[in-house]
Coordinates of C-alpha atoms and ligand atoms in Angstrom, one line a residue:
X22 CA -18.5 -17.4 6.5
X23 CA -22.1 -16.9 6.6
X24 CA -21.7 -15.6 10.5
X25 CA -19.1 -12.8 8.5
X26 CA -21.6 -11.7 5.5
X27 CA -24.2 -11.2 8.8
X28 CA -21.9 -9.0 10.3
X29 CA -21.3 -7.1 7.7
X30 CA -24.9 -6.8 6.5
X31 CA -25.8 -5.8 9.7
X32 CA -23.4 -2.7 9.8
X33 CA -20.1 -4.2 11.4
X34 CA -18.0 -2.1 9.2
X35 CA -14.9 -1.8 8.5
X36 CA -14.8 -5.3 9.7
X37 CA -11.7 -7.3 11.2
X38 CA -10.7 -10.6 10.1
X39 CA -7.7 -12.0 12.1
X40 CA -5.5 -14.8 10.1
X41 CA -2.7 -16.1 12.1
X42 CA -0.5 -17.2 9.2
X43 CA 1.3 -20.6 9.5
X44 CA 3.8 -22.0 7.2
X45 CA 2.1 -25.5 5.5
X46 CA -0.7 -24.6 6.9
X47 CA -2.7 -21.9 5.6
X48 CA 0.3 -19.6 4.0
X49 CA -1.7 -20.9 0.5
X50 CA -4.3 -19.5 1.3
X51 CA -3.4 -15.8 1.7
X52 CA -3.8 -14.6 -1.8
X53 CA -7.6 -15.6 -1.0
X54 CA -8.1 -13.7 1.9
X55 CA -6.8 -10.7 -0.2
X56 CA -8.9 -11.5 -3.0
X57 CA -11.7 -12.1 -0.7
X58 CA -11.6 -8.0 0.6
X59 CA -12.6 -7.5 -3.3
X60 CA -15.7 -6.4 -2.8
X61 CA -16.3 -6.5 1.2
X62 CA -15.8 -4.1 3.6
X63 CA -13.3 -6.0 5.5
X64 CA -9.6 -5.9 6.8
X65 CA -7.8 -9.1 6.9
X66 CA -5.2 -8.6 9.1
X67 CA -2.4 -11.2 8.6
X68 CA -0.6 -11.9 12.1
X69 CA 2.7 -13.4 12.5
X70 CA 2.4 -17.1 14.1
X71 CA 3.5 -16.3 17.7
X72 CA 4.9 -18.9 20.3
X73 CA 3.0 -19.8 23.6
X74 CA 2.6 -22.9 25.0
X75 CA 0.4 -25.2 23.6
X76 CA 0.0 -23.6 20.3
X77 CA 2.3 -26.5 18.6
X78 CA 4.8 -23.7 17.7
X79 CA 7.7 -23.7 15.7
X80 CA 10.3 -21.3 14.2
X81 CA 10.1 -23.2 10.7
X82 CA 6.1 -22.6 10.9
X83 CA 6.2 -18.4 11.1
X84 CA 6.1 -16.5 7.9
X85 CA 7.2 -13.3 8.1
X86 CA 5.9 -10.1 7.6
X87 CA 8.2 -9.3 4.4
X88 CA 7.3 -12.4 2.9
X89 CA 3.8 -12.1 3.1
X90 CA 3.7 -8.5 2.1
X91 CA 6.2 -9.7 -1.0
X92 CA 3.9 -12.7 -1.8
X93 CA 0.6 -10.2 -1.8
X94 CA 2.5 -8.1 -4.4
X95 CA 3.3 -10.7 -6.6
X96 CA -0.7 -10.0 -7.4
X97 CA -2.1 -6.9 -6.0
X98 CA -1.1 -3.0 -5.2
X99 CA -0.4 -2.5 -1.4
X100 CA -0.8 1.3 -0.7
X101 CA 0.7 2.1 2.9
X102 CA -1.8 4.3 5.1
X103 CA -0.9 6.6 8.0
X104 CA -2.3 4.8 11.0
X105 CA -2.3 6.2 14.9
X106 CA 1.0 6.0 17.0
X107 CA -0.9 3.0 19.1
X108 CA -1.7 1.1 15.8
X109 CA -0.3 -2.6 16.2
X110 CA -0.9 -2.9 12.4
X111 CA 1.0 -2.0 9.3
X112 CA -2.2 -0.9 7.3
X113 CA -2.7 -1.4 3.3
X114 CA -5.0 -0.2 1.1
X115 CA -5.4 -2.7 -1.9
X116 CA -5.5 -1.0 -5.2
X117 CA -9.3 -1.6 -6.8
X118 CA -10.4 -2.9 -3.6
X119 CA -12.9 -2.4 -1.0
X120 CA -11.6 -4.1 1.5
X121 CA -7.6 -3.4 3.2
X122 CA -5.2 -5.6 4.4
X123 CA -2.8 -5.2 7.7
X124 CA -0.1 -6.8 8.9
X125 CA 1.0 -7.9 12.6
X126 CA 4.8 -8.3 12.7
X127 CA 4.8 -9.2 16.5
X128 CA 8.2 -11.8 15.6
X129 CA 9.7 -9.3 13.0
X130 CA 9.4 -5.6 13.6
X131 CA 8.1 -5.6 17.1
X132 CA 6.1 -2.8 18.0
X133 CA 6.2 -2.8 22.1
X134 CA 7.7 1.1 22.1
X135 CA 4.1 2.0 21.1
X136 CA 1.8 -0.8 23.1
X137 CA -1.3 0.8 25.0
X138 CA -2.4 -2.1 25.6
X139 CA -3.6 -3.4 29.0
X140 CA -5.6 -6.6 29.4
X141 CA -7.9 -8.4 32.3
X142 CA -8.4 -12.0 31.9
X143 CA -11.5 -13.8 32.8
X144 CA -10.4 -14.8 36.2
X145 CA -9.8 -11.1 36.2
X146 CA -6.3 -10.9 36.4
X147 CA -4.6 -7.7 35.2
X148 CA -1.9 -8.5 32.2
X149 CA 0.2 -6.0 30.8
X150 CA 1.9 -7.6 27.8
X151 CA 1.2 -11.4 26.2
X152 CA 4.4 -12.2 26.5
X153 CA 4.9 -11.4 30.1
X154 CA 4.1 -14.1 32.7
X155 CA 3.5 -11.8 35.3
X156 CA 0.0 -11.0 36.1
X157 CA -1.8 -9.1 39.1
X158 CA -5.3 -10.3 40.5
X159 CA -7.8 -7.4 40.2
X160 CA -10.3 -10.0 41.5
X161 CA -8.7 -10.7 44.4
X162 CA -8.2 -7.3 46.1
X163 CA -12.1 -6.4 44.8
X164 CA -13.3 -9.4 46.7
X165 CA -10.9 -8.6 49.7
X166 CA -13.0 -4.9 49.9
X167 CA -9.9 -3.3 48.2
X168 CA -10.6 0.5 48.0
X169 CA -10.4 2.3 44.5
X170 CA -7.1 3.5 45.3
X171 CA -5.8 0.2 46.1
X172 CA -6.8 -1.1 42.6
X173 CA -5.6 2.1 40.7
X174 CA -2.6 1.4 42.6
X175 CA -2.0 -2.4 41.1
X176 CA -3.2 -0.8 37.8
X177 CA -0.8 1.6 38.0
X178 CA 2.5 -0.6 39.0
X179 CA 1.0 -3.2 36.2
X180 CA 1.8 -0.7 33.6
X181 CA 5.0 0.9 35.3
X182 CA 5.8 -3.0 34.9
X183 CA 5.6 -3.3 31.1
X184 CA 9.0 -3.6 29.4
X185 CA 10.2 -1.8 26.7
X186 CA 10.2 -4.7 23.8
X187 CA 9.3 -8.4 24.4
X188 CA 12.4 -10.6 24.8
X189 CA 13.4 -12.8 21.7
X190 CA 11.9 -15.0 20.2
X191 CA 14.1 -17.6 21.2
X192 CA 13.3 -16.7 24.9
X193 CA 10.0 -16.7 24.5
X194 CA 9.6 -20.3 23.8
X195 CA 10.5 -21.5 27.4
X196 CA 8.7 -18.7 28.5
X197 CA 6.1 -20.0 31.0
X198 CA 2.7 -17.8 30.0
X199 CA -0.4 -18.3 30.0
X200 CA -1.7 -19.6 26.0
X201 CA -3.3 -17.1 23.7
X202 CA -6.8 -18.9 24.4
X203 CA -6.6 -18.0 28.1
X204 CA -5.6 -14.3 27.4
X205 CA -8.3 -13.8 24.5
X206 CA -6.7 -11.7 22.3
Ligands
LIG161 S1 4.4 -4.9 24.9 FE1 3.7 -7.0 24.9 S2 1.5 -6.8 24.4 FE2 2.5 -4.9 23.8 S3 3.1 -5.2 21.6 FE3 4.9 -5.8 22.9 S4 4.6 -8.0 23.2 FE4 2.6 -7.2 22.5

């Protein structure tokens, strides 16, 4: 908490506070975090509780977007804003409140049409969606004296590789993947 009023003090604004929401876990506690953007500059983003291996997952522990979003109005005004095509957040003003509020809905409403994203792990491994085992070493071919064009090249068939939408999320908990602590994010 302290290491979050730094931030902000020292400029990191709008700031973004991840909450991975888990069912009889934390789910008491989301009013808080909404109450908590009162007076801060900050955006709590409340993800949906995802499944990779090792992360103690199950169906009964995810709490989905609508019921969050209804459980937040029980108390306080959302007002939708117009976010960026790439946006993997629904975003919410909160009436009488500095701070805003977005919501994740990986498990829900996917969003995959509109994924940018591309990530490199720290074994530098190229990854093109979390919930895709597959993975291309980066590292590998730069230490073999891969030209530029050889790497733009695996860059290139990395994204040509991303699927449309992520399977179910019945499938993806046999899906062999790296956890969320290896990917970073
Ligand atoms: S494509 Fe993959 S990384 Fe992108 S939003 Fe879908 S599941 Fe997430």
């Amino acid at each position: 908490m302290d290491g979050i009023e730094a931030a902000i003090a020292a400029g990191f604004t709008p700031l973004k506070i991840n909450v991975v929401v888990m069912r009889g876990v934390n789910d008491d506690e989301i009013l808080d975090f909404v109450g908590w953007a009162r007076d801060r500059p900050i955006n709590i983003r409340f993800i949906e509780y995802m499944p990779f291996p090792d992360n103690h997952w199950s169906t009964g522990g995810l709490m989905p977007y609508a019921q969050m979003r209804a459980l937040i109005q029980t108390k306080y005004e959302l007002i939708p804003m117009v976010g960026a095509a790439n946006d993997v957040g629904k975003d919410f003003k909160i009436a009488g409140h500095e701070g805003a509020v977005s919501f994740v809905t990986s498990m829900t409403e996917s969003f995959c049409g509109g994924c940018n994203r591309l990530r490199v792990t720290a074994d530098g491994n190229i990854k093109s969606c979390l919930f895709q085992p597959a993975e291309l070493s980066l590292r590998d071919a730069m230490r073999a004296g891969a030209p530029d064009v050889e790497i733009e090249r695996l860059i290139t068939s990395a994204v040509l590789g991303k699927q449309a939408a992520h399977p179910p999320m019945e499938e993806l908990m046999s899906v062999k993947n790296r956890n969320m602590i290896e990917i970073g994010g």
